[in-house]
mmCIF file of C-alpha atoms in Angstrom:
data_model
loop_
_atom_site.group_PDB
_atom_site.id
_atom_site.type_symbol
_atom_site.label_atom_id
_atom_site.label_comp_id
_atom_site.label_asym_id
_atom_site.label_seq_id
_atom_site.Cartn_x
_atom_site.Cartn_y
_atom_site.Cartn_z
ATOM 1 C CA MET A 1 14.296 165.949 119.184
ATOM 2 C CA GLU A 2 18.152 165.796 117.746
ATOM 3 C CA GLN A 3 17.853 164.860 114.349
ATOM 4 C CA THR A 4 20.619 162.813 112.156
ATOM 5 C CA GLY A 5 21.281 161.433 108.837
ATOM 6 C CA PHE A 6 22.643 165.705 108.171
ATOM 7 C CA THR A 7 26.341 165.767 106.354
ATOM 8 C CA ALA A 8 28.279 169.142 106.156
ATOM 9 C CA LEU A 9 28.390 171.071 102.573
ATOM 10 C CA GLU A 10 32.108 171.321 102.630
ATOM 11 C CA ARG A 11 34.950 170.301 104.951
ATOM 12 C CA VAL A 12 38.063 172.474 104.999
ATOM 13 C CA PRO A 13 41.122 169.688 104.192
ATOM 14 C CA ARG A 14 42.362 169.378 108.177
ATOM 15 C CA ALA A 15 46.323 169.947 106.432
ATOM 16 C CA GLU A 16 44.357 172.625 105.546
ATOM 17 C CA LEU A 17 43.746 174.034 109.519
ATOM 18 C CA GLU A 18 47.012 172.148 110.233
ATOM 19 C CA ALA A 19 49.135 174.675 108.432
ATOM 20 C CA ARG A 20 46.964 177.797 109.492
ATOM 21 C CA TRP A 21 47.347 176.467 113.283
ATOM 22 C CA ALA A 22 51.668 176.338 112.340
ATOM 23 C CA ARG A 23 51.538 180.220 110.680
ATOM 24 C CA CYS A 24 49.506 181.533 113.621
ATOM 25 C CA ARG A 25 51.819 179.863 116.675
ATOM 26 C CA ARG A 26 54.569 181.517 114.531
ATOM 27 C CA GLN A 27 53.233 184.816 114.217
ATOM 28 C CA LEU A 28 52.302 183.893 118.553
ATOM 29 C CA GLN A 29 55.720 183.414 119.000
ATOM 30 C CA GLU A 30 57.138 186.674 117.450
ATOM 31 C CA GLN A 31 54.662 189.007 118.565
ATOM 32 C CA CYS A 32 53.659 187.517 121.707
ATOM 33 C CA PRO A 33 56.378 185.888 123.405
ATOM 34 C CA GLY A 34 55.155 183.868 126.338
ATOM 35 C CA ALA A 35 51.725 183.678 125.199
ATOM 36 C CA SER A 36 50.176 179.892 126.204
ATOM 37 C CA GLY A 37 47.944 180.463 123.188
ATOM 38 C CA LEU A 38 45.239 182.746 121.589
ATOM 39 C CA LEU A 39 41.334 182.973 122.381
ATOM 40 C CA ALA A 40 39.632 184.388 119.146
ATOM 41 C CA PHE A 41 35.921 185.399 119.440
ATOM 42 C CA SER A 42 35.438 186.623 115.777
ATOM 43 C CA ARG A 43 33.026 184.894 113.578
ATOM 44 C CA VAL A 44 35.661 184.653 110.198
ATOM 45 C CA ASN A 45 38.750 184.013 112.471
ATOM 46 C CA ILE A 46 36.926 181.151 114.282
ATOM 47 C CA TYR A 47 36.134 179.865 110.628
ATOM 48 C CA TRP A 48 40.195 180.457 109.626
ATOM 49 C CA LEU A 49 41.200 178.480 112.584
ATOM 50 C CA ALA A 50 38.923 176.047 112.766
ATOM 51 C CA GLY A 51 36.519 175.411 109.717
ATOM 52 C CA THR A 52 32.795 176.172 110.760
ATOM 53 C CA MET A 53 31.510 179.634 112.086
ATOM 54 C CA ALA A 54 30.661 178.783 115.495
ATOM 55 C CA ASN A 55 29.041 181.085 117.769
ATOM 56 C CA GLY A 56 31.483 181.266 120.367
ATOM 57 C CA ALA A 57 35.311 181.349 120.673
ATOM 58 C CA CYS A 58 38.117 179.454 119.397
ATOM 59 C CA TRP A 59 40.853 178.300 121.837
ATOM 60 C CA LEU A 60 44.564 177.800 119.839
ATOM 61 C CA PRO A 61 47.449 176.620 122.657
ATOM 62 C CA ALA A 62 50.614 177.167 121.894
ATOM 63 C CA THR A 63 50.971 173.476 121.550
ATOM 64 C CA GLY A 64 48.295 170.581 120.808
ATOM 65 C CA GLU A 65 44.673 170.598 119.116
ATOM 66 C CA PRO A 66 42.864 173.801 119.274
ATOM 67 C CA VAL A 67 39.382 173.603 121.235
ATOM 68 C CA LEU A 68 35.740 175.350 119.934
ATOM 69 C CA LEU A 69 33.378 176.882 122.440
ATOM 70 C CA ALA A 70 30.374 176.828 120.971
ATOM 71 C CA ARG A 71 26.906 178.450 122.142
ATOM 72 C CA LYS A 72 24.267 177.628 119.783
ATOM 73 C CA GLY A 73 24.823 175.260 116.467
ATOM 74 C CA VAL A 74 27.616 172.653 118.408
ATOM 75 C CA GLU A 75 25.855 170.221 116.111
ATOM 76 C CA ARG A 76 26.734 171.764 113.093
ATOM 77 C CA ASN A 77 30.059 172.720 113.870
ATOM 78 C CA GLN A 78 30.816 169.071 114.285
ATOM 79 C CA LEU A 79 29.236 168.042 110.966
ATOM 80 C CA GLU A 80 31.613 170.720 109.156
ATOM 81 C CA SER A 81 35.040 170.794 112.171
ATOM 82 C CA SER A 82 37.720 168.167 111.789
ATOM 83 C CA LEU A 83 38.001 169.440 115.541
ATOM 84 C CA SER A 84 37.847 166.685 117.444
ATOM 85 C CA ARG A 85 37.422 168.619 120.864
ATOM 86 C CA ILE A 86 34.396 171.028 120.230
ATOM 87 C CA LEU A 87 32.514 171.873 123.716
ATOM 88 C CA THR A 88 29.316 174.099 124.816
ATOM 89 C CA PHE A 89 29.567 176.966 126.930
ATOM 90 C CA ARG A 90 27.154 179.527 127.959
ATOM 91 C CA SER A 91 29.314 182.313 130.078
ATOM 92 C CA TYR A 92 32.559 183.417 130.036
ATOM 93 C CA SER A 93 33.518 182.832 133.518
ATOM 94 C CA HIS A 94 32.907 178.800 132.469
ATOM 95 C CA LEU A 95 36.144 179.088 130.078
ATOM 96 C CA ALA A 96 39.322 178.388 131.914
ATOM 97 C CA GLY A 97 37.387 175.652 133.189
ATOM 98 C CA LEU A 98 36.259 174.043 130.709
ATOM 99 C CA LEU A 99 39.392 174.662 129.116
ATOM 100 C CA ALA A 100 41.211 172.753 131.612
ATOM 101 C CA GLU A 101 38.968 169.878 131.790
ATOM 102 C CA ALA A 102 39.649 169.555 128.230
ATOM 103 C CA GLY A 103 42.818 169.471 128.802
ATOM 104 C CA SER A 104 44.098 172.436 127.625
ATOM 105 C CA PRO A 105 44.344 174.765 130.315
ATOM 106 C CA LEU A 106 45.037 178.673 130.197
ATOM 107 C CA GLY A 107 48.419 179.570 131.392
ATOM 108 C CA ASP A 108 49.407 182.896 133.122
ATOM 109 C CA SER A 109 48.852 185.013 129.861
ATOM 110 C CA LEU A 110 47.398 185.004 126.790
ATOM 111 C CA ALA A 111 46.253 186.573 123.623
ATOM 112 C CA VAL A 112 43.237 187.592 122.842
ATOM 113 C CA GLU A 113 41.248 188.633 119.769
ATOM 114 C CA CYS A 114 40.301 192.675 120.351
ATOM 115 C CA SER A 115 38.260 193.407 117.744
ATOM 116 C CA GLY A 116 36.240 190.038 117.378
ATOM 117 C CA LEU A 117 34.677 191.525 121.073
ATOM 118 C CA SER A 118 32.628 195.009 122.018
ATOM 119 C CA TRP A 119 34.523 196.842 124.943
ATOM 120 C CA ALA A 120 30.974 195.642 127.545
ATOM 121 C CA LEU A 121 32.209 191.999 126.635
ATOM 122 C CA GLY A 122 35.562 192.796 126.979
ATOM 123 C CA GLN A 123 35.447 193.226 130.429
ATOM 124 C CA LYS A 124 33.590 190.707 130.898
ATOM 125 C CA LEU A 125 36.062 188.444 129.445
ATOM 126 C CA GLU A 126 38.662 190.712 131.424
ATOM 127 C CA GLN A 127 37.114 189.516 134.768
ATOM 128 C CA ALA A 128 36.123 186.163 134.011
ATOM 129 C CA LEU A 129 40.458 185.687 132.998
ATOM 130 C CA ALA A 130 41.196 187.256 135.547
ATOM 131 C CA PRO A 131 44.891 186.914 137.148
ATOM 132 C CA ARG A 132 45.484 186.447 133.838
ATOM 133 C CA ARG A 133 46.940 188.742 131.354
ATOM 134 C CA LEU A 134 45.430 189.139 128.111
ATOM 135 C CA LEU A 135 47.446 190.016 125.716
ATOM 136 C CA PRO A 136 46.500 192.013 121.998
ATOM 137 C CA GLY A 137 46.588 189.481 119.557
ATOM 138 C CA ASP A 138 44.837 191.109 116.902
ATOM 139 C CA ARG A 139 47.886 191.246 115.059
ATOM 140 C CA VAL A 140 48.709 187.065 114.982
ATOM 141 C CA LEU A 141 46.070 186.578 113.524
ATOM 142 C CA ALA A 142 46.129 189.128 110.575
ATOM 143 C CA LEU A 143 49.690 188.379 109.656
ATOM 144 C CA GLY A 144 48.696 184.288 110.102
ATOM 145 C CA ARG A 145 45.948 185.026 107.518
ATOM 146 C CA MET A 146 47.923 187.265 105.205
ATOM 147 C CA VAL A 147 49.499 184.958 103.462
ATOM 148 C CA LYS A 148 46.633 183.076 102.071
ATOM 149 C CA THR A 149 47.385 178.713 101.342
ATOM 150 C CA PRO A 150 47.374 176.525 97.789
ATOM 151 C CA TRP A 151 43.345 176.256 98.899
ATOM 152 C CA GLU A 152 43.142 179.554 99.205
ATOM 153 C CA LEU A 153 44.243 180.791 96.147
ATOM 154 C CA ALA A 154 42.388 177.746 94.408
ATOM 155 C CA LYS A 155 39.394 179.706 96.201
ATOM 156 C CA LEU A 156 40.752 183.438 94.911
ATOM 157 C CA ARG A 157 41.654 182.353 91.606
ATOM 158 C CA LEU A 158 37.807 180.754 90.857
ATOM 159 C CA ALA A 159 36.137 184.428 92.691
ATOM 160 C CA GLY A 160 38.152 186.120 90.406
ATOM 161 C CA GLU A 161 37.446 184.704 87.399
ATOM 162 C CA ARG A 162 33.843 184.458 87.952
ATOM 163 C CA HIS A 163 33.821 188.710 88.522
ATOM 164 C CA HIS A 164 35.844 189.862 85.141
ATOM 165 C CA ARG A 165 33.165 187.901 84.025
ATOM 166 C CA CYS A 166 30.832 189.153 85.524
ATOM 167 C CA LEU A 167 31.619 193.006 84.962
ATOM 168 C CA TYR A 168 33.720 192.527 81.588
ATOM 169 C CA ASP A 169 31.534 190.518 80.180
ATOM 170 C CA LEU A 170 27.771 190.227 81.322
ATOM 171 C CA LEU A 171 26.733 193.375 82.939
ATOM 172 C CA PRO A 172 27.115 195.324 79.902
ATOM 173 C CA GLY A 173 24.773 193.301 78.203
ATOM 174 C CA HIS A 174 22.293 193.923 81.050
ATOM 175 C CA ILE A 175 22.339 198.099 81.870
ATOM 176 C CA ARG A 176 22.077 200.956 79.416
ATOM 177 C CA PRO A 177 21.819 205.163 79.661
ATOM 178 C CA GLY A 178 18.808 205.780 81.232
ATOM 179 C CA MET A 179 19.165 203.074 84.049
ATOM 180 C CA THR A 180 19.009 204.745 87.545
ATOM 181 C CA GLU A 181 21.881 203.833 90.169
ATOM 182 C CA ARG A 182 19.544 201.547 91.766
ATOM 183 C CA GLU A 183 18.871 199.228 88.861
ATOM 184 C CA ILE A 184 21.942 199.006 88.056
ATOM 185 C CA SER A 185 22.717 197.626 91.434
ATOM 186 C CA HIS A 186 20.510 195.030 90.952
ATOM 187 C CA ALA A 187 21.734 194.302 87.554
ATOM 188 C CA CYS A 188 25.013 193.757 89.287
ATOM 189 C CA TRP A 189 23.458 191.068 91.252
ATOM 190 C CA GLU A 190 21.671 189.596 88.815
ATOM 191 C CA VAL A 191 25.245 188.015 86.955
ATOM 192 C CA PHE A 192 26.322 188.560 90.079
ATOM 193 C CA PHE A 193 24.090 184.887 90.872
ATOM 194 C CA SER A 194 24.170 183.442 88.223
ATOM 195 C CA GLN A 195 27.327 183.036 88.518
ATOM 196 C CA GLY A 196 27.696 181.033 91.940
ATOM 197 C CA HIS A 197 28.509 184.876 94.466
ATOM 198 C CA SER A 198 27.249 183.983 97.634
ATOM 199 C CA GLY A 199 25.390 187.073 98.576
ATOM 200 C CA GLN A 200 27.472 188.292 101.509
ATOM 201 C CA MET A 201 30.540 190.646 101.991
ATOM 202 C CA ARG A 202 32.616 191.291 104.824
ATOM 203 C CA MET A 203 34.894 194.090 106.325
ATOM 204 C CA GLY A 204 37.116 193.489 109.153
ATOM 205 C CA ALA A 205 37.309 197.162 110.583
ATOM 206 C CA PHE A 206 35.539 198.094 113.152
ATOM 207 C CA GLY A 207 32.100 199.687 112.447
ATOM 208 C CA GLU A 208 32.571 199.293 108.370
ATOM 209 C CA GLU A 209 29.910 197.546 106.566
ATOM 210 C CA ILE A 210 29.492 196.630 102.623
ATOM 211 C CA PHE A 211 26.306 195.502 100.705
ATOM 212 C CA LEU A 212 27.142 194.873 97.182
ATOM 213 C CA GLY A 213 28.988 197.879 96.425
ATOM 214 C CA HIS A 214 28.932 201.011 95.179
ATOM 215 C CA VAL A 215 27.796 201.432 91.881
ATOM 216 C CA SER A 216 28.498 206.100 91.311
ATOM 217 C CA ALA A 217 27.156 207.493 88.012
ATOM 218 C CA GLY A 218 28.087 210.364 86.978
ATOM 219 C CA ASP A 219 28.798 213.165 90.137
ATOM 220 C CA SER A 220 28.150 210.576 92.522
ATOM 221 C CA GLY A 221 31.577 208.654 91.861
ATOM 222 C CA ASN A 222 32.675 212.530 93.668
ATOM 223 C CA TYR A 223 29.740 212.472 96.095
ATOM 224 C CA PRO A 224 30.791 212.807 100.114
ATOM 225 C CA SER A 225 31.062 209.026 101.270
ATOM 226 C CA VAL A 226 31.967 208.156 104.674
ATOM 227 C CA PHE A 227 33.356 204.369 103.893
ATOM 228 C CA ASP A 228 36.908 204.202 103.569
ATOM 229 C CA GLY A 229 37.948 204.548 99.940
ATOM 230 C CA PRO A 230 38.367 206.667 97.358
ATOM 231 C CA LEU A 231 34.946 206.540 95.073
ATOM 232 C CA GLY A 232 32.044 208.903 96.008
ATOM 233 C CA LEU A 233 28.893 207.180 96.050
ATOM 234 C CA ARG A 234 25.184 208.728 96.951
ATOM 235 C CA GLY A 235 23.883 205.176 98.205
ATOM 236 C CA GLU A 236 20.188 204.399 98.423
ATOM 237 C CA HIS A 237 19.344 206.128 101.551
ATOM 238 C CA PRO A 238 21.353 207.678 104.225
ATOM 239 C CA ALA A 239 20.751 205.286 106.592
ATOM 240 C CA VAL A 240 21.747 202.900 103.729
ATOM 241 C CA PRO A 241 24.748 204.382 102.253
ATOM 242 C CA PHE A 242 25.348 201.520 100.136
ATOM 243 C CA MET A 243 24.711 200.429 96.445
ATOM 244 C CA GLY A 244 23.163 203.376 94.417
ATOM 245 C CA SER A 245 20.510 205.744 94.218
ATOM 246 C CA ALA A 246 17.090 205.379 92.720
ATOM 247 C CA GLY A 247 17.256 209.281 92.731
ATOM 248 C CA LYS A 248 19.989 209.090 90.071
ATOM 249 C CA VAL A 249 20.150 207.819 86.269
ATOM 250 C CA TRP A 250 23.085 207.424 84.742
ATOM 251 C CA ALA A 251 22.987 210.065 81.617
ATOM 252 C CA ALA A 252 24.786 209.846 78.426
ATOM 253 C CA GLY A 253 28.085 210.791 78.206
ATOM 254 C CA GLU A 254 28.774 210.290 82.287
ATOM 255 C CA PRO A 255 30.156 207.681 83.782
ATOM 256 C CA LEU A 256 29.674 204.878 85.825
ATOM 257 C CA ALA A 257 31.756 203.431 88.207
ATOM 258 C CA CYS A 258 30.927 199.652 89.771
ATOM 259 C CA ASP A 259 33.427 198.962 92.288
ATOM 260 C CA VAL A 260 31.391 195.814 93.661
ATOM 261 C CA GLY A 261 32.896 192.786 94.906
ATOM 262 C CA PHE A 262 32.608 188.973 94.101
ATOM 263 C CA CYS A 263 32.202 186.583 97.131
ATOM 264 C CA LEU A 264 33.150 182.759 96.790
ATOM 265 C CA GLU A 265 32.653 179.975 99.347
ATOM 266 C CA GLY A 266 33.249 182.377 101.976
ATOM 267 C CA TYR A 267 36.411 184.116 99.979
ATOM 268 C CA GLN A 268 36.390 187.629 98.200
ATOM 269 C CA THR A 269 37.767 189.265 95.513
ATOM 270 C CA ASP A 270 37.474 193.421 94.893
ATOM 271 C CA LYS A 271 37.186 194.314 91.187
ATOM 272 C CA THR A 272 36.506 198.428 89.887
ATOM 273 C CA GLN A 273 35.045 198.276 85.901
ATOM 274 C CA VAL A 274 34.138 201.634 84.565
ATOM 275 C CA TYR A 275 31.382 202.263 82.021
ATOM 276 C CA PHE A 276 31.214 205.013 79.227
ATOM 277 C CA ALA A 277 27.472 206.168 78.852
ATOM 278 C CA GLY A 278 28.486 206.676 74.771
ATOM 279 C CA GLY A 279 30.392 205.510 72.025
ATOM 280 C CA ALA A 280 34.442 205.137 72.075
ATOM 281 C CA ALA A 281 35.000 208.363 70.443
ATOM 282 C CA SER A 282 33.068 210.756 72.233
ATOM 283 C CA VAL A 283 34.740 210.118 75.673
ATOM 284 C CA PRO A 284 35.990 213.112 77.004
ATOM 285 C CA ALA A 285 39.645 213.731 76.664
ATOM 286 C CA ASP A 286 40.014 214.778 80.519
ATOM 287 C CA LEU A 287 38.534 211.505 81.019
ATOM 288 C CA ASP A 288 40.129 209.597 79.017
ATOM 289 C CA ARG A 289 43.611 210.583 80.059
ATOM 290 C CA ALA A 290 42.426 209.802 83.968
ATOM 291 C CA HIS A 291 41.728 206.161 82.845
ATOM 292 C CA ALA A 292 45.133 205.738 81.004
ATOM 293 C CA ALA A 293 46.423 207.091 84.137
ATOM 294 C CA SER A 294 44.596 204.900 86.306
ATOM 295 C CA ILE A 295 46.434 201.742 84.808
ATOM 296 C CA ALA A 296 48.964 202.800 84.723
ATOM 297 C CA ILE A 297 49.685 203.316 88.435
ATOM 298 C CA GLN A 298 47.770 199.398 88.416
ATOM 299 C CA ALA A 299 50.545 198.342 86.021
ATOM 300 C CA ARG A 300 53.463 200.002 88.275
ATOM 301 C CA VAL A 301 52.311 198.937 91.714
ATOM 302 C CA ALA A 302 51.792 195.142 90.140
ATOM 303 C CA GLU A 303 55.526 195.563 89.062
ATOM 304 C CA LEU A 304 56.562 196.212 92.054
ATOM 305 C CA ALA A 305 54.351 193.335 94.604
ATOM 306 C CA VAL A 306 57.202 191.404 94.989
ATOM 307 C CA PRO A 307 58.142 189.091 98.266
ATOM 308 C CA GLY A 308 60.220 191.289 100.150
ATOM 309 C CA ALA A 309 58.363 194.975 98.834
ATOM 310 C CA LEU A 310 57.064 196.950 101.798
ATOM 311 C CA PRO A 311 53.591 198.055 101.149
ATOM 312 C CA ARG A 312 54.973 202.059 102.098
ATOM 313 C CA ASP A 313 57.022 201.858 98.854
ATOM 314 C CA LEU A 314 54.444 200.836 96.828
ATOM 315 C CA TRP A 315 52.587 203.515 97.930
ATOM 316 C CA ARG A 316 54.740 206.146 97.451
ATOM 317 C CA ALA A 317 55.327 204.753 93.681
ATOM 318 C CA ALA A 318 51.538 205.272 93.259
ATOM 319 C CA LYS A 319 51.617 208.408 94.354
ATOM 320 C CA ASP A 320 54.749 210.029 92.669
ATOM 321 C CA ALA A 321 53.946 207.984 89.051
ATOM 322 C CA ALA A 322 49.971 209.635 89.867
ATOM 323 C CA ALA A 323 52.211 212.700 89.849
ATOM 324 C CA ALA A 324 54.313 212.212 86.905
ATOM 325 C CA GLU A 325 50.975 211.439 85.009
ATOM 326 C CA GLY A 326 49.396 215.183 85.645
ATOM 327 C CA VAL A 327 46.370 213.564 87.950
ATOM 328 C CA ALA A 328 47.798 213.528 91.890
ATOM 329 C CA GLU A 329 44.757 216.503 92.736
ATOM 330 C CA GLY A 330 42.766 213.586 91.791
ATOM 331 C CA PHE A 331 44.197 210.822 92.867
ATOM 332 C CA MET A 332 42.434 208.126 95.660
ATOM 333 C CA GLY A 333 39.218 210.949 95.610
ATOM 334 C CA LEU A 334 38.361 214.601 95.359
ATOM 335 C CA GLY A 335 38.832 216.978 98.118
ATOM 336 C CA ARG A 336 38.267 214.794 101.632
ATOM 337 C CA ASN A 337 36.754 212.592 99.775
ATOM 338 C CA GLN A 338 40.865 211.150 99.326
ATOM 339 C CA VAL A 339 42.092 208.328 100.899
ATOM 340 C CA CYS A 340 45.579 207.832 102.035
ATOM 341 C CA PHE A 341 46.442 204.162 100.649
ATOM 342 C CA VAL A 342 46.065 202.678 96.967
ATOM 343 C CA GLY A 343 44.976 198.697 97.890
ATOM 344 C CA HIS A 344 44.826 196.370 100.631
ATOM 345 C CA GLY A 345 45.133 192.574 101.413
ATOM 346 C CA ILE A 346 42.054 190.113 101.126
ATOM 347 C CA GLY A 347 40.299 186.914 101.903
ATOM 348 C CA LEU A 348 37.826 186.222 103.791
ATOM 349 C CA HIS A 349 38.004 189.906 104.669
ATOM 350 C CA ILE A 350 38.132 192.536 101.935
ATOM 351 C CA ASP A 351 39.788 194.971 104.216
ATOM 352 C CA GLU A 352 42.917 192.557 105.274
ATOM 353 C CA PHE A 353 46.189 193.099 106.400
ATOM 354 C CA PRO A 354 48.351 194.548 105.236
ATOM 355 C CA PRO A 355 46.849 198.314 103.462
ATOM 356 C CA LEU A 356 49.240 199.242 100.655
ATOM 357 C CA ALA A 357 49.411 202.902 102.488
ATOM 358 C CA ASP A 358 52.670 204.953 104.208
ATOM 359 C CA LYS A 359 54.124 203.337 107.263
ATOM 360 C CA VAL A 360 53.419 199.779 106.518
ATOM 361 C CA GLU A 361 56.518 198.188 106.943
ATOM 362 C CA THR A 362 55.952 194.714 107.089
ATOM 363 C CA PRO A 363 57.576 193.020 103.680
ATOM 364 C CA LEU A 364 55.573 191.422 101.112
ATOM 365 C CA GLU A 365 55.334 187.184 100.696
ATOM 366 C CA ALA A 366 54.561 184.661 98.176
ATOM 367 C CA GLY A 367 50.535 183.773 98.169
ATOM 368 C CA MET A 368 49.279 187.065 99.374
ATOM 369 C CA VAL A 369 46.589 188.819 97.444
ATOM 370 C CA LEU A 370 46.054 192.249 97.363
ATOM 371 C CA ALA A 371 43.296 194.528 95.974
ATOM 372 C CA VAL A 372 45.314 196.952 93.513
ATOM 373 C CA GLU A 373 43.093 199.924 93.449
ATOM 374 C CA PRO A 374 44.387 203.731 91.956
ATOM 375 C CA LYS A 375 40.538 205.888 90.817
ATOM 376 C CA ILE A 376 40.886 210.005 89.959
ATOM 377 C CA GLY A 377 38.429 212.189 90.610
ATOM 378 C CA VAL A 378 37.810 214.182 88.070
ATOM 379 C CA PRO A 379 36.107 217.550 88.674
ATOM 380 C CA GLY A 380 32.528 217.779 87.238
ATOM 381 C CA ARG A 381 32.456 214.628 85.954
ATOM 382 C CA GLY A 382 32.941 211.820 88.192
ATOM 383 C CA MET A 383 35.769 208.892 89.361
ATOM 384 C CA VAL A 384 37.309 206.535 86.768
ATOM 385 C CA GLY A 385 40.130 204.326 87.829
ATOM 386 C CA VAL A 386 40.393 200.149 88.190
ATOM 387 C CA GLU A 387 40.680 198.104 90.824
ATOM 388 C CA ASN A 388 41.542 194.138 90.640
ATOM 389 C CA THR A 389 43.355 191.492 92.662
ATOM 390 C CA PHE A 390 46.435 190.887 92.318
ATOM 391 C CA GLU A 391 48.447 187.069 93.896
ATOM 392 C CA VAL A 392 51.927 188.092 94.936
ATOM 393 C CA GLY A 393 53.647 185.213 93.865
ATOM 394 C CA ALA A 394 57.622 183.507 94.530
ATOM 395 C CA ALA A 395 59.252 186.236 91.030
ATOM 396 C CA GLY A 396 58.628 188.811 89.388
ATOM 397 C CA GLY A 397 55.314 191.607 89.727
ATOM 398 C CA ALA A 398 52.601 189.903 91.144
ATOM 399 C CA VAL A 399 49.376 188.540 88.320
ATOM 400 C CA CYS A 400 46.028 190.064 88.361
ATOM 401 C CA ILE A 401 43.333 187.099 88.841
ATOM 402 C CA THR A 402 40.667 189.161 87.880
ATOM 403 C CA GLY A 403 41.002 189.595 84.243
ATOM 404 C CA GLN A 404 43.464 191.375 81.885
ATOM 405 C CA ASP A 405 41.133 193.635 80.709
ATOM 406 C CA TYR A 406 41.000 196.740 82.435
ATOM 407 C CA GLY A 407 39.464 200.080 79.944
ATOM 408 C CA MET A 408 36.302 201.939 80.508
ATOM 409 C CA VAL A 409 33.824 199.801 78.756
ATOM 410 C CA CYS A 410 31.589 201.906 76.261
ATOM 411 C CA VAL A 411 27.332 201.205 76.344
ATOM 412 C CA GLU A 412 25.445 202.873 73.989
ATOM 413 C CA GLY A 413 21.232 203.473 74.809
#
């Protein structure tokens, strides 16, 4: 029996969606000239295009109204999306016919979101749409989402404000030396949920997962990690290498690195806060120097993050600054934990384009949001450093939206 009377929790404004379509279409013309449109399959990209997280596909034609195709939950999609054409489908073999009937036919060539499908499903799609030519459209979506709209920026700024409040103001009152990493992880969740965290973190890279983030006490910060980031961690279990270990206690004299993201209404900010188990006077000199170096590197990257700057140059400047500060050995991880980037785009996914890495030459634009994360692994002690989320403005350096306090927070038992 069909239920009626429901209302959407939120509707993305129609003008907001139209601005996204326009940006995506400009990228489509540049990246896939001649393509008749773009088919998106991942739920996050469907949400970005249609304002609802559908189970299916979204067709963005080169001109005209997009079409949403849903396998299940079409009633919810109709509540949440302002699209006028929302259809149901069962098989990829039906897509071409349904879109033609809707007045938005597929052309001889079209862009598709390759990373939104498994290889097996991609092969089925290719067969179903033959002899049409399918072009990779992932870069179109990445570049389209790279610059945030004012509507998106408002959500990210609010998430960043709450993120800082949680890690800098609230969490220190809930943790103490002698607690396990797992207990500290649960304390993080407690304060995060009190400030509206949505409870889910999303990554875009194939196979990457995350749950809350990394909570690493002492030498856990240099523990071997399969996650594509500099901070090591023991995690819950080899099958769940996230959050923190019930077997690792945060001991007096150790740093504690909490690299945990905040999600508000789908939009995420990234932040790392380092705590020290003891008074400020007892912080070892090598930890203090390394943390100060991280703050200086973050400031240098933020200063250079202006419209027109190239991500590769921010990465190179960060490496040069680490060498000048005498922390090159542990910069962005010790040994094989080391990664070759100092930050990344962020929004609906934690790991958005562009990475702040060598060979990435897409110029920064006003409205981009970047997580900048210079961290230093200190042998025998753990990892210190910072991560904050920055907004690239029209002029001047990038502005931090996750607070202005970057020092270690000392917590005494």
